[in-house]
């Protein structure tokens, strides 16, 4: 009953608006774009524009053009950057760079300190602050960069982060006081945060379907390799040229990659709309409304009333001020965080990862000392360092290869996580029970090989249990959680336990048993209802007409949406 009246009202309002609008100037009719409408034969009536047909018509891409920036080259570049990040972590801990304090004997003979500790006269507490400052920058900035990826091109964010990293590393080499180098270390953590949150999703987008976890394994293999190279590089440069040159050398090596993030055409991440999407969508909607029948335009569309679904035809008001933009980002971040925390697969995966990283962090700090006290190793540092490098590389690559051969799915990833961690715990636990040094080395090496096989599967679950637009935040929150609740508190807690029991073998066995807890948590994940959401069409800030046009970054150039409309 109300439809005819509404139509009459529409017609009257339209007539009034047309009467009030000034007539076009004589002899100057508005130009008609030959690309918007095809030429019509004389004497034939013009067909009205069918807006529904326009919406259904697919947006066509031009043939992809060859690009030097292939997926394999992308993987190599990201692996080198990741390795440089962890070389820096090894450098700051190396004896050649970290140095030692000034010491004096009872008879008054003093030896000057060397490295950072010696030059700035740092005690062990202040030296530890440098590591904490880096971690603060990393943990605070990771979720921020992940959230900004929804409004700023992710590849450009990596360029910004690497630029901050390069300047901060150079600043470490130019430091003149303790607080200056502490601030620079914090900024190094900020720079690294952009990369660790966004690099893995880029690799996941462009890896071959049957080799996704192998590619992730190659990326995470650079962690133990980078730390080991950092020890060697920092020790050599620090002893021969001075600790400052080690940081300057890092900055020089990272500089080309920082520039690459700005000079290259921005690469697009799956699940995120390109920057030009707003303008192109506006062009589509403007062309569609031109051909819409006048009688179908309701007063709400003409006036732009809210709540009627007509906001697409009404240019939204522009919110001014930094406060509104910050508030919008906070609201978006809160919504995304809620989506992550209610995802049972994500929560179980991260909880298992926290327990796993608790042991790994304590191993890396207390392992050499425990080995020296239990087995009286003469070179415990070299022994544990060498085992970690070899087992880290082989184990990480093996985990990715095995998951791909098993058919990479979330349940299979949980099976591998649970099985490898449980068997690794058995070998490591048995190793610390033995009294033979050679038996310990053999079993502990097998145990480390197995526990390192979890690196690719655990990150595969983080990337595939959420929609594509949430992957950067998923990686960022996972990183924050495993550090805050994992390796950061594990070292002091293990130290307190050792002070209480005063038995390194018992301490090592209690610590290793936490691997069984991690395996049990991941075992629960096998039975959870899980869906691989990698292919879900969840594009941030892109309406339906734009989503069909989004592809992984290296599949070829996208066609401008406005150009597709002009061809209609």
Coordinates of C-alpha atoms in Angstrom, one line a residue:
X1 CA 0.0 0.0 0.0
X2 CA 2.9 2.4 0.8
X3 CA 4.8 1.7 -2.4
X4 CA 2.8 3.9 -4.8
X5 CA 2.8 6.9 -2.4
X6 CA 6.6 6.5 -2.0
X7 CA 7.0 6.5 -5.8
X8 CA 4.8 9.6 -6.1
X9 CA 6.8 11.4 -3.4
X10 CA 10.0 10.4 -5.2
X11 CA 8.8 11.8 -8.5
X12 CA 7.6 15.1 -6.9
X13 CA 10.9 15.5 -5.1
X14 CA 12.9 14.7 -8.2
X15 CA 10.8 17.2 -10.3
X16 CA 11.4 19.9 -7.6
X17 CA 15.1 19.3 -7.6
X18 CA 15.3 19.4 -11.4
X19 CA 13.2 22.6 -11.6
X20 CA 15.5 24.3 -9.0
X21 CA 18.7 23.3 -10.9
X22 CA 19.9 25.8 -13.5
X23 CA 19.5 24.8 -17.1
X24 CA 22.7 24.0 -19.1
X25 CA 24.2 26.8 -21.0
X26 CA 23.0 27.1 -24.7
X27 CA 25.0 25.6 -27.5
X28 CA 27.2 23.8 -24.9
X29 CA 25.7 20.4 -24.1
X30 CA 27.5 18.4 -21.6
X31 CA 30.1 16.2 -23.2
X32 CA 29.4 12.5 -23.4
X33 CA 32.3 10.1 -22.8
X34 CA 32.6 7.8 -25.8
X35 CA 34.1 5.2 -23.4
X36 CA 31.2 5.2 -21.0
X37 CA 28.5 4.5 -23.7
X38 CA 29.0 2.8 -27.0
X39 CA 27.8 4.7 -30.1
X40 CA 24.1 4.1 -30.9
X41 CA 22.6 3.9 -34.4
X42 CA 20.5 6.9 -35.4
X43 CA 16.7 6.4 -34.9
X44 CA 17.0 3.6 -32.3
X45 CA 16.0 4.3 -28.7
X46 CA 18.8 4.2 -26.2
X47 CA 18.8 1.3 -23.8
X48 CA 18.8 2.1 -20.1
X49 CA 21.9 1.2 -18.1
X50 CA 21.4 -2.1 -16.3
X51 CA 23.1 -1.5 -12.9
X52 CA 22.6 -5.1 -11.8
X53 CA 24.3 -6.4 -14.9
X54 CA 27.2 -4.0 -14.2
X55 CA 27.6 -5.3 -10.7
X56 CA 27.7 -8.9 -11.8
X57 CA 30.1 -8.3 -14.7
X58 CA 33.6 -9.4 -13.6
X59 CA 36.4 -6.8 -13.4
X60 CA 39.0 -7.9 -15.9
X61 CA 42.8 -7.8 -15.4
X62 CA 45.3 -7.2 -18.2
X63 CA 47.7 -10.0 -19.0
X64 CA 50.3 -10.3 -16.3
X65 CA 53.6 -8.7 -17.2
X66 CA 56.9 -10.4 -16.3
X67 CA 58.4 -9.0 -13.1
X68 CA 62.0 -9.3 -11.7
X69 CA 60.5 -9.6 -8.2
X70 CA 59.5 -13.2 -8.3
X71 CA 58.3 -15.2 -5.3
X72 CA 61.6 -17.0 -4.9
X73 CA 63.5 -13.7 -4.9
X74 CA 61.0 -12.4 -2.4
X75 CA 61.8 -15.4 -0.2
X76 CA 65.6 -14.9 -0.5
X77 CA 65.3 -11.1 0.3
X78 CA 63.1 -11.8 3.3
X79 CA 65.5 -14.6 4.5
X80 CA 68.5 -12.2 4.3
X81 CA 66.6 -9.5 6.2
X82 CA 65.5 -12.0 8.9
X83 CA 69.1 -13.2 9.2
X84 CA 70.4 -9.6 9.6
X85 CA 67.8 -9.0 12.4
X86 CA 69.1 -12.0 14.3
X87 CA 72.8 -11.3 13.5
X88 CA 72.2 -8.1 15.5
X89 CA 70.9 -10.1 18.5
X90 CA 74.1 -12.2 18.3
X91 CA 76.3 -9.1 18.0
X92 CA 75.0 -7.4 21.1
X93 CA 75.6 -10.6 23.1
X94 CA 79.0 -11.4 21.7
X95 CA 82.1 -10.9 23.9
X96 CA 83.8 -8.7 21.3
X97 CA 80.9 -6.2 21.3
X98 CA 79.4 -6.6 24.8
X99 CA 82.8 -6.7 26.3
X100 CA 83.6 -6.8 30.0
X101 CA 83.8 -4.5 33.1
X102 CA 86.9 -2.8 34.5
X103 CA 88.3 -5.1 37.2
X104 CA 90.8 -4.6 40.0
X105 CA 92.7 -7.1 42.0
X106 CA 93.3 -6.9 45.8
X107 CA 96.9 -5.8 45.2
X108 CA 95.6 -2.7 43.3
X109 CA 96.3 -3.9 39.7
X110 CA 93.4 -2.9 37.4
X111 CA 92.5 -4.0 33.9
X112 CA 90.5 -1.6 31.8
X113 CA 87.2 -2.8 30.6
X114 CA 86.4 -3.3 26.9
X115 CA 83.4 -3.2 24.6
X116 CA 80.1 -1.6 25.6
X117 CA 80.5 -2.5 29.3
X118 CA 84.0 -1.1 29.5
X119 CA 83.5 2.1 27.5
X120 CA 80.4 3.2 29.4
X121 CA 81.3 1.6 32.8
X122 CA 78.1 -0.6 32.9
X123 CA 77.4 -3.1 35.6
X124 CA 75.6 -6.3 34.8
X125 CA 72.2 -4.9 35.6
X126 CA 72.7 -2.0 33.2
X127 CA 74.0 -4.4 30.6
X128 CA 70.8 -6.4 31.0
X129 CA 68.7 -3.3 30.4
X130 CA 70.0 -3.1 26.8
X131 CA 68.4 -6.5 26.1
X132 CA 65.2 -5.5 27.9
X133 CA 65.0 -2.2 26.0
X134 CA 65.2 -4.0 22.7
X135 CA 62.4 -6.4 23.8
X136 CA 60.2 -3.5 24.9
X137 CA 60.4 -1.8 21.5
X138 CA 59.7 -5.1 19.8
X139 CA 56.7 -6.1 21.9
X140 CA 55.1 -2.7 21.9
X141 CA 55.5 -2.0 18.2
X142 CA 54.5 -5.4 16.9
X143 CA 50.7 -5.1 17.3
X144 CA 50.8 -1.4 16.3
X145 CA 52.4 -2.3 12.9
X146 CA 50.0 -5.2 12.5
X147 CA 47.0 -2.9 13.1
X148 CA 48.4 -0.2 10.7
X149 CA 48.6 -2.7 7.9
X150 CA 44.9 -2.3 7.4
X151 CA 45.2 1.4 6.5
X152 CA 48.7 1.6 5.1
X153 CA 50.3 -0.6 2.5
X154 CA 52.1 -3.5 4.4
X155 CA 55.1 -3.5 2.2
X156 CA 55.6 0.3 2.8
X157 CA 55.4 -0.4 6.5
X158 CA 58.2 -2.9 6.2
X159 CA 60.2 -0.2 4.5
X160 CA 59.5 2.2 7.3
X161 CA 60.5 -0.3 9.9
X162 CA 63.7 -1.2 8.2
X163 CA 64.6 2.4 7.9
X164 CA 64.1 2.9 11.7
X165 CA 66.2 -0.3 12.2
X166 CA 69.0 1.0 10.0
X167 CA 69.2 4.4 11.7
X168 CA 69.0 2.9 15.2
X169 CA 71.8 0.4 14.4
X170 CA 74.0 3.3 13.2
X171 CA 73.0 5.2 16.3
X172 CA 74.2 2.3 18.5
X173 CA 77.6 2.5 16.9
X174 CA 77.7 6.3 17.5
X175 CA 76.5 6.1 21.1
X176 CA 78.0 8.5 23.6
X177 CA 76.2 7.4 26.8
X178 CA 74.4 4.4 28.3
X179 CA 70.9 6.0 27.9
X180 CA 71.6 6.9 24.3
X181 CA 72.5 3.3 23.3
X182 CA 69.5 2.0 25.4
X183 CA 67.1 4.2 23.4
X184 CA 68.8 3.1 20.1
X185 CA 68.3 -0.6 21.1
X186 CA 64.6 0.1 21.8
X187 CA 64.3 1.6 18.3
X188 CA 66.0 -1.4 16.8
X189 CA 63.3 -3.5 18.4
X190 CA 60.7 -1.2 16.9
X191 CA 62.2 -1.5 13.4
X192 CA 62.3 -5.3 13.6
X193 CA 58.6 -5.4 14.8
X194 CA 57.3 -4.3 11.4
X195 CA 59.2 -7.1 9.7
X196 CA 58.3 -10.0 11.9
X197 CA 54.6 -9.2 11.8
X198 CA 54.3 -8.8 8.1
X199 CA 57.0 -10.9 6.4
X200 CA 55.5 -14.3 7.1
X201 CA 52.1 -13.4 5.5
X202 CA 53.9 -12.2 2.4
X203 CA 55.8 -15.5 2.2
X204 CA 52.6 -17.5 2.8
X205 CA 50.8 -15.7 0.0
X206 CA 53.4 -16.4 -2.6
X207 CA 54.8 -19.9 -1.7
X208 CA 53.7 -22.8 -3.9
X209 CA 50.6 -24.5 -2.5
X210 CA 52.5 -27.8 -1.9
X211 CA 55.6 -26.0 -0.3
X212 CA 54.1 -23.4 2.0
X213 CA 55.6 -24.8 5.2
X214 CA 58.9 -25.5 3.6
X215 CA 59.2 -21.9 2.6
X216 CA 58.2 -20.8 6.1
X217 CA 60.8 -23.2 7.4
X218 CA 63.5 -21.6 5.3
X219 CA 62.5 -18.2 6.7
X220 CA 62.6 -19.3 10.3
X221 CA 65.8 -21.3 9.8
X222 CA 67.5 -17.9 9.6
X223 CA 66.9 -17.4 13.4
X224 CA 69.6 -19.8 14.8
X225 CA 71.8 -19.2 11.8
X226 CA 71.7 -15.4 12.3
X227 CA 72.4 -15.6 16.0
X228 CA 75.4 -17.8 15.4
X229 CA 76.8 -15.6 12.7
X230 CA 76.2 -12.6 15.0
X231 CA 78.5 -14.2 17.7
X232 CA 81.2 -14.8 15.1
X233 CA 80.8 -11.4 13.3
X234 CA 80.6 -9.4 16.6
X235 CA 83.6 -11.2 18.1
X236 CA 85.8 -10.7 15.0
X237 CA 84.9 -7.1 14.3
X238 CA 84.9 -6.1 17.9
X239 CA 88.3 -7.6 18.6
X240 CA 90.0 -6.3 15.4
X241 CA 88.3 -2.9 14.7
X242 CA 86.2 -2.0 17.7
X243 CA 82.6 -2.7 18.8
X244 CA 81.2 0.4 17.1
X245 CA 82.1 -0.9 13.6
X246 CA 80.0 -4.0 14.2
X247 CA 76.9 -1.9 14.4
X248 CA 77.9 0.4 11.6
X249 CA 78.4 -2.7 9.4
X250 CA 74.9 -3.9 10.2
X251 CA 73.4 -0.6 9.2
X252 CA 75.3 -0.6 5.9
X253 CA 74.1 -4.2 5.1
X254 CA 70.4 -3.3 5.9
X255 CA 70.3 0.0 4.1
X256 CA 69.6 -1.4 0.6
X257 CA 66.7 -3.3 1.9
X258 CA 65.2 -0.3 3.6
X259 CA 65.5 1.7 0.3
X260 CA 63.9 -1.2 -1.6
X261 CA 60.8 -0.9 0.6
X262 CA 60.2 2.6 -0.8
X263 CA 61.5 2.6 -4.4
X264 CA 59.6 -0.5 -5.4
X265 CA 56.0 -0.5 -6.5
X266 CA 54.0 -1.3 -3.4
X267 CA 53.3 -5.0 -3.1
X268 CA 49.8 -6.0 -2.0
X269 CA 49.1 -8.5 0.8
X270 CA 46.2 -10.9 0.5
X271 CA 43.2 -9.7 2.6
X272 CA 44.0 -6.0 2.2
X273 CA 42.5 -3.6 -0.3
X274 CA 44.8 -1.5 -2.4
X275 CA 45.1 2.2 -1.6
X276 CA 43.2 3.2 -4.7
X277 CA 40.1 1.1 -3.9
X278 CA 38.2 4.0 -2.4
X279 CA 38.6 6.1 -5.5
X280 CA 37.8 3.3 -8.0
X281 CA 34.7 2.2 -6.1
X282 CA 33.5 5.8 -6.1
X283 CA 33.8 5.8 -9.9
X284 CA 31.8 2.6 -10.2
X285 CA 29.0 3.9 -8.0
X286 CA 28.9 7.2 -9.8
X287 CA 28.5 5.5 -13.2
X288 CA 25.8 3.2 -11.8
X289 CA 23.7 5.9 -10.4
X290 CA 23.7 7.8 -13.7
X291 CA 21.7 5.1 -15.4
X292 CA 19.3 4.4 -12.5
X293 CA 15.7 5.1 -13.2
X294 CA 14.5 8.3 -11.6
X295 CA 11.4 6.8 -10.1
X296 CA 13.5 4.3 -8.1
X297 CA 15.5 7.0 -6.3
X298 CA 14.0 7.3 -2.8
X299 CA 14.1 10.6 -0.8
X300 CA 16.6 8.9 1.6
X301 CA 19.0 8.4 -1.3
X302 CA 18.7 12.0 -2.4
X303 CA 19.1 13.3 1.0
X304 CA 21.7 10.8 2.2
X305 CA 19.8 9.7 5.3
X306 CA 21.7 7.2 7.5
X307 CA 20.4 3.8 8.3
X308 CA 18.8 3.3 4.9
X309 CA 21.7 1.6 3.1
X310 CA 22.3 4.8 1.0
X311 CA 25.6 5.9 2.5
X312 CA 27.3 4.6 -0.7
X313 CA 25.7 7.5 -2.6
X314 CA 26.4 10.1 0.0
X315 CA 29.9 11.3 0.6
X316 CA 30.6 10.7 4.2
X317 CA 31.6 13.6 6.4
X318 CA 35.4 13.9 7.0
X319 CA 36.4 13.5 10.6
X320 CA 39.1 16.0 11.4
X321 CA 41.9 15.7 13.9
X322 CA 44.3 13.1 15.1
X323 CA 42.1 12.1 18.0
X324 CA 39.4 10.7 15.7
X325 CA 41.9 8.7 13.6
X326 CA 43.5 7.3 16.7
X327 CA 40.1 6.4 18.2
X328 CA 39.1 4.6 14.9
X329 CA 42.4 2.6 15.0
X330 CA 41.9 1.7 18.6
X331 CA 38.3 0.5 17.9
X332 CA 39.5 -1.5 14.9
X333 CA 42.3 -3.0 17.0
X334 CA 39.9 -4.0 19.8
X335 CA 37.6 -5.7 17.3
X336 CA 40.4 -7.7 15.8
X337 CA 41.8 -8.7 19.2
X338 CA 38.4 -10.0 20.2
X339 CA 38.3 -12.1 17.0
X340 CA 41.7 -13.6 17.8
X341 CA 41.0 -14.3 21.5
X342 CA 37.7 -16.1 20.8
X343 CA 39.4 -18.3 18.2
X344 CA 40.0 -21.6 20.1
X345 CA 42.6 -22.9 17.5
X346 CA 44.7 -19.7 17.8
X347 CA 44.5 -19.7 21.6
X348 CA 45.5 -23.4 22.0
X349 CA 48.3 -22.9 19.4
X350 CA 49.8 -19.9 21.2
X351 CA 49.5 -21.5 24.7
X352 CA 51.5 -24.5 23.5
X353 CA 54.0 -22.2 21.9
X354 CA 54.4 -20.3 25.2
X355 CA 55.2 -23.5 27.1
X356 CA 57.6 -24.5 24.3
X357 CA 59.4 -21.1 24.2
X358 CA 59.7 -21.1 28.1
X359 CA 62.0 -24.2 27.8
X360 CA 63.9 -22.9 24.7
X361 CA 64.6 -19.6 26.3
X362 CA 65.9 -21.1 29.4
X363 CA 68.0 -23.6 27.4
X364 CA 69.7 -20.8 25.5
X365 CA 70.6 -18.9 28.6
X366 CA 71.3 -21.7 31.2
X367 CA 72.2 -24.6 28.9
X368 CA 76.0 -24.0 28.7
X369 CA 76.2 -23.5 32.5
X370 CA 74.2 -26.6 33.2
X371 CA 76.3 -28.7 30.8
X372 CA 79.5 -27.4 32.4
X373 CA 78.3 -28.3 35.9
X374 CA 76.7 -31.6 35.2
X375 CA 79.3 -33.0 32.7
X376 CA 82.3 -30.8 33.3
X377 CA 82.5 -29.7 29.7
X378 CA 85.6 -27.8 28.9
X379 CA 83.9 -25.8 26.0
X380 CA 80.2 -25.9 26.9
X381 CA 79.6 -22.6 24.9
X382 CA 80.9 -24.1 21.7
X383 CA 79.2 -27.5 22.3
X384 CA 75.7 -26.0 22.9
X385 CA 76.1 -23.4 20.3
X386 CA 77.2 -25.9 17.6
X387 CA 74.3 -28.3 18.5
X388 CA 71.8 -25.5 18.3
X389 CA 73.0 -24.3 14.9
X390 CA 73.1 -27.7 13.3
X391 CA 69.9 -29.0 14.9
X392 CA 68.1 -25.7 14.4
X393 CA 68.7 -25.6 10.6
X394 CA 68.0 -29.3 10.0
X395 CA 65.1 -29.6 12.4
X396 CA 63.3 -26.5 11.1
X397 CA 63.7 -27.5 7.4
X398 CA 62.6 -31.1 8.2
X399 CA 59.4 -29.9 10.0
X400 CA 58.3 -27.9 7.1
X401 CA 59.1 -30.7 4.6
X402 CA 57.3 -33.3 6.6
X403 CA 54.1 -31.2 7.0
X404 CA 54.0 -30.6 3.3
X405 CA 54.3 -34.3 2.6
X406 CA 51.6 -35.0 5.2
X407 CA 49.3 -32.5 3.3
X408 CA 49.5 -29.2 5.1
X409 CA 46.3 -28.8 7.2
X410 CA 45.8 -27.4 10.7
X411 CA 45.0 -30.8 12.2
X412 CA 48.1 -32.3 10.6
X413 CA 50.1 -29.4 11.9
X414 CA 48.9 -30.1 15.5
X415 CA 49.7 -33.8 15.1
X416 CA 53.3 -32.9 14.0
X417 CA 53.6 -30.3 16.8
X418 CA 52.4 -32.8 19.5
X419 CA 54.4 -35.8 18.2
X420 CA 57.7 -34.0 17.6
X421 CA 57.6 -32.1 20.9
X422 CA 56.7 -35.2 22.9
X423 CA 59.5 -37.3 21.3
X424 CA 61.9 -34.4 21.6
X425 CA 61.1 -34.1 25.3
X426 CA 61.7 -37.9 25.8
X427 CA 65.1 -37.7 24.2
X428 CA 66.2 -34.5 26.1
X429 CA 64.9 -35.8 29.4
X430 CA 66.7 -39.1 29.0
X431 CA 69.9 -37.2 27.9
X432 CA 70.0 -35.3 31.2
X433 CA 69.5 -38.6 33.1
X434 CA 72.7 -40.1 31.6
X435 CA 76.1 -39.8 33.2
X436 CA 78.0 -40.3 30.0
X437 CA 78.9 -37.1 28.2
X438 CA 78.8 -38.7 24.8
X439 CA 75.5 -40.4 25.5
X440 CA 74.2 -37.0 26.5
X441 CA 75.4 -35.3 23.4
X442 CA 73.8 -37.9 21.1
X443 CA 70.4 -38.0 22.8
X444 CA 70.3 -34.2 23.3
X445 CA 71.1 -33.6 19.6
X446 CA 68.2 -35.9 18.6
X447 CA 65.9 -34.1 21.1
X448 CA 66.8 -30.7 19.7
X449 CA 66.4 -31.9 16.2
X450 CA 62.8 -32.9 17.0
X451 CA 61.8 -29.8 19.0
X452 CA 63.1 -27.5 16.3
X453 CA 60.8 -29.3 13.8
X454 CA 57.9 -27.3 15.3
X455 CA 58.9 -23.9 14.0
X456 CA 57.2 -24.1 10.6
X457 CA 54.0 -25.9 11.7
X458 CA 53.3 -23.6 14.7
X459 CA 53.6 -20.5 12.5
X460 CA 51.5 -22.2 9.7
X461 CA 48.7 -22.6 12.2
X462 CA 49.0 -18.9 13.2
X463 CA 48.7 -17.9 9.6
X464 CA 45.9 -20.2 8.5
X465 CA 43.5 -20.3 11.5
X466 CA 42.5 -16.6 10.9
X467 CA 41.2 -14.7 8.0
X468 CA 43.9 -13.2 5.7
X469 CA 43.4 -9.6 7.0
X470 CA 44.1 -10.8 10.6
X471 CA 47.4 -12.6 9.8
X472 CA 49.8 -9.7 10.7
X473 CA 48.0 -9.2 14.0
X474 CA 48.0 -13.0 14.6
X475 CA 51.8 -13.1 14.1
X476 CA 52.3 -10.0 16.2
X477 CA 50.3 -11.3 19.2
X478 CA 51.9 -14.7 19.0
X479 CA 55.3 -13.0 19.2
X480 CA 54.3 -10.8 22.1
X481 CA 52.8 -13.7 24.0
X482 CA 55.7 -16.2 23.7
X483 CA 58.2 -13.5 24.8
X484 CA 56.2 -12.0 27.7
X485 CA 55.0 -15.3 29.1
X486 CA 57.7 -17.6 27.7
X487 CA 61.4 -16.9 27.3
X488 CA 61.5 -13.5 29.2
X489 CA 60.4 -14.9 32.6
X490 CA 61.9 -18.4 32.2
X491 CA 65.6 -17.5 32.8
X492 CA 65.1 -15.7 36.1
X493 CA 62.5 -18.3 37.3
X494 CA 64.9 -21.2 36.5
X495 CA 67.7 -19.3 38.3
X496 CA 65.5 -19.0 41.4
X497 CA 64.7 -22.7 41.3
X498 CA 68.4 -23.6 40.9
X499 CA 69.2 -21.4 43.9
X500 CA 66.6 -23.3 45.9
X501 CA 67.6 -26.9 44.9
X502 CA 71.3 -26.3 44.1
X503 CA 71.3 -29.2 41.7
X504 CA 71.7 -28.5 38.0
X505 CA 70.7 -32.0 36.9
X506 CA 67.4 -31.8 38.8
X507 CA 66.8 -28.2 37.5
X508 CA 67.4 -29.4 33.9
X509 CA 65.0 -32.3 34.3
X510 CA 62.2 -30.1 35.7
X511 CA 62.7 -27.6 33.0
X512 CA 62.7 -30.2 30.2
X513 CA 59.4 -31.7 31.6
X514 CA 57.6 -28.5 30.5
X515 CA 58.0 -29.8 26.9
X516 CA 55.4 -32.5 27.9
X517 CA 53.0 -29.7 28.8
X518 CA 53.5 -28.1 25.4
X519 CA 52.9 -31.4 23.7
X520 CA 49.7 -32.0 25.7
X521 CA 48.3 -28.5 24.8
X522 CA 49.0 -29.1 21.1
X523 CA 47.4 -32.6 21.4
X524 CA 44.1 -30.8 22.3
X525 CA 44.4 -28.9 19.1
X526 CA 44.0 -32.1 17.1
X527 CA 40.4 -32.4 18.2
X528 CA 39.3 -28.8 17.8
X529 CA 37.1 -27.9 14.9
X530 CA 39.5 -26.1 12.6
X531 CA 39.1 -24.5 9.2
X532 CA 41.8 -23.3 7.0
X533 CA 40.7 -19.7 6.4
X534 CA 43.5 -18.7 4.0
X535 CA 41.2 -18.6 1.0
X536 CA 38.3 -16.7 2.7
X537 CA 37.4 -13.5 1.0
X538 CA 38.0 -11.1 3.9
X539 CA 39.3 -7.9 2.3
X540 CA 39.6 -4.9 4.5
X541 CA 38.1 -1.7 3.2
X542 CA 37.1 -3.2 -0.1
X543 CA 33.4 -3.7 -1.2
X544 CA 32.2 -6.7 -3.1
X545 CA 32.9 -5.2 -6.5
X546 CA 36.6 -4.7 -5.6
X547 CA 37.2 -8.1 -3.8
X548 CA 37.1 -10.0 -7.1
X549 CA 40.0 -8.0 -8.4
X550 CA 42.4 -8.7 -5.5
X551 CA 45.2 -11.3 -6.0
X552 CA 48.5 -12.1 -4.3
X553 CA 51.1 -9.5 -4.8
X554 CA 53.1 -11.2 -7.5
X555 CA 50.4 -12.5 -9.8
X556 CA 50.6 -9.6 -12.1
X557 CA 49.4 -6.0 -12.3
X558 CA 45.9 -5.2 -11.3
X559 CA 43.7 -3.3 -13.7
X560 CA 42.4 0.0 -12.6
X561 CA 38.7 -0.4 -11.6
X562 CA 37.7 2.8 -13.3
X563 CA 39.2 1.5 -16.5
X564 CA 37.1 -1.6 -16.3
X565 CA 34.0 0.5 -15.8
X566 CA 34.8 2.7 -18.8
X567 CA 34.9 -0.5 -21.0
X568 CA 31.3 -1.3 -20.1

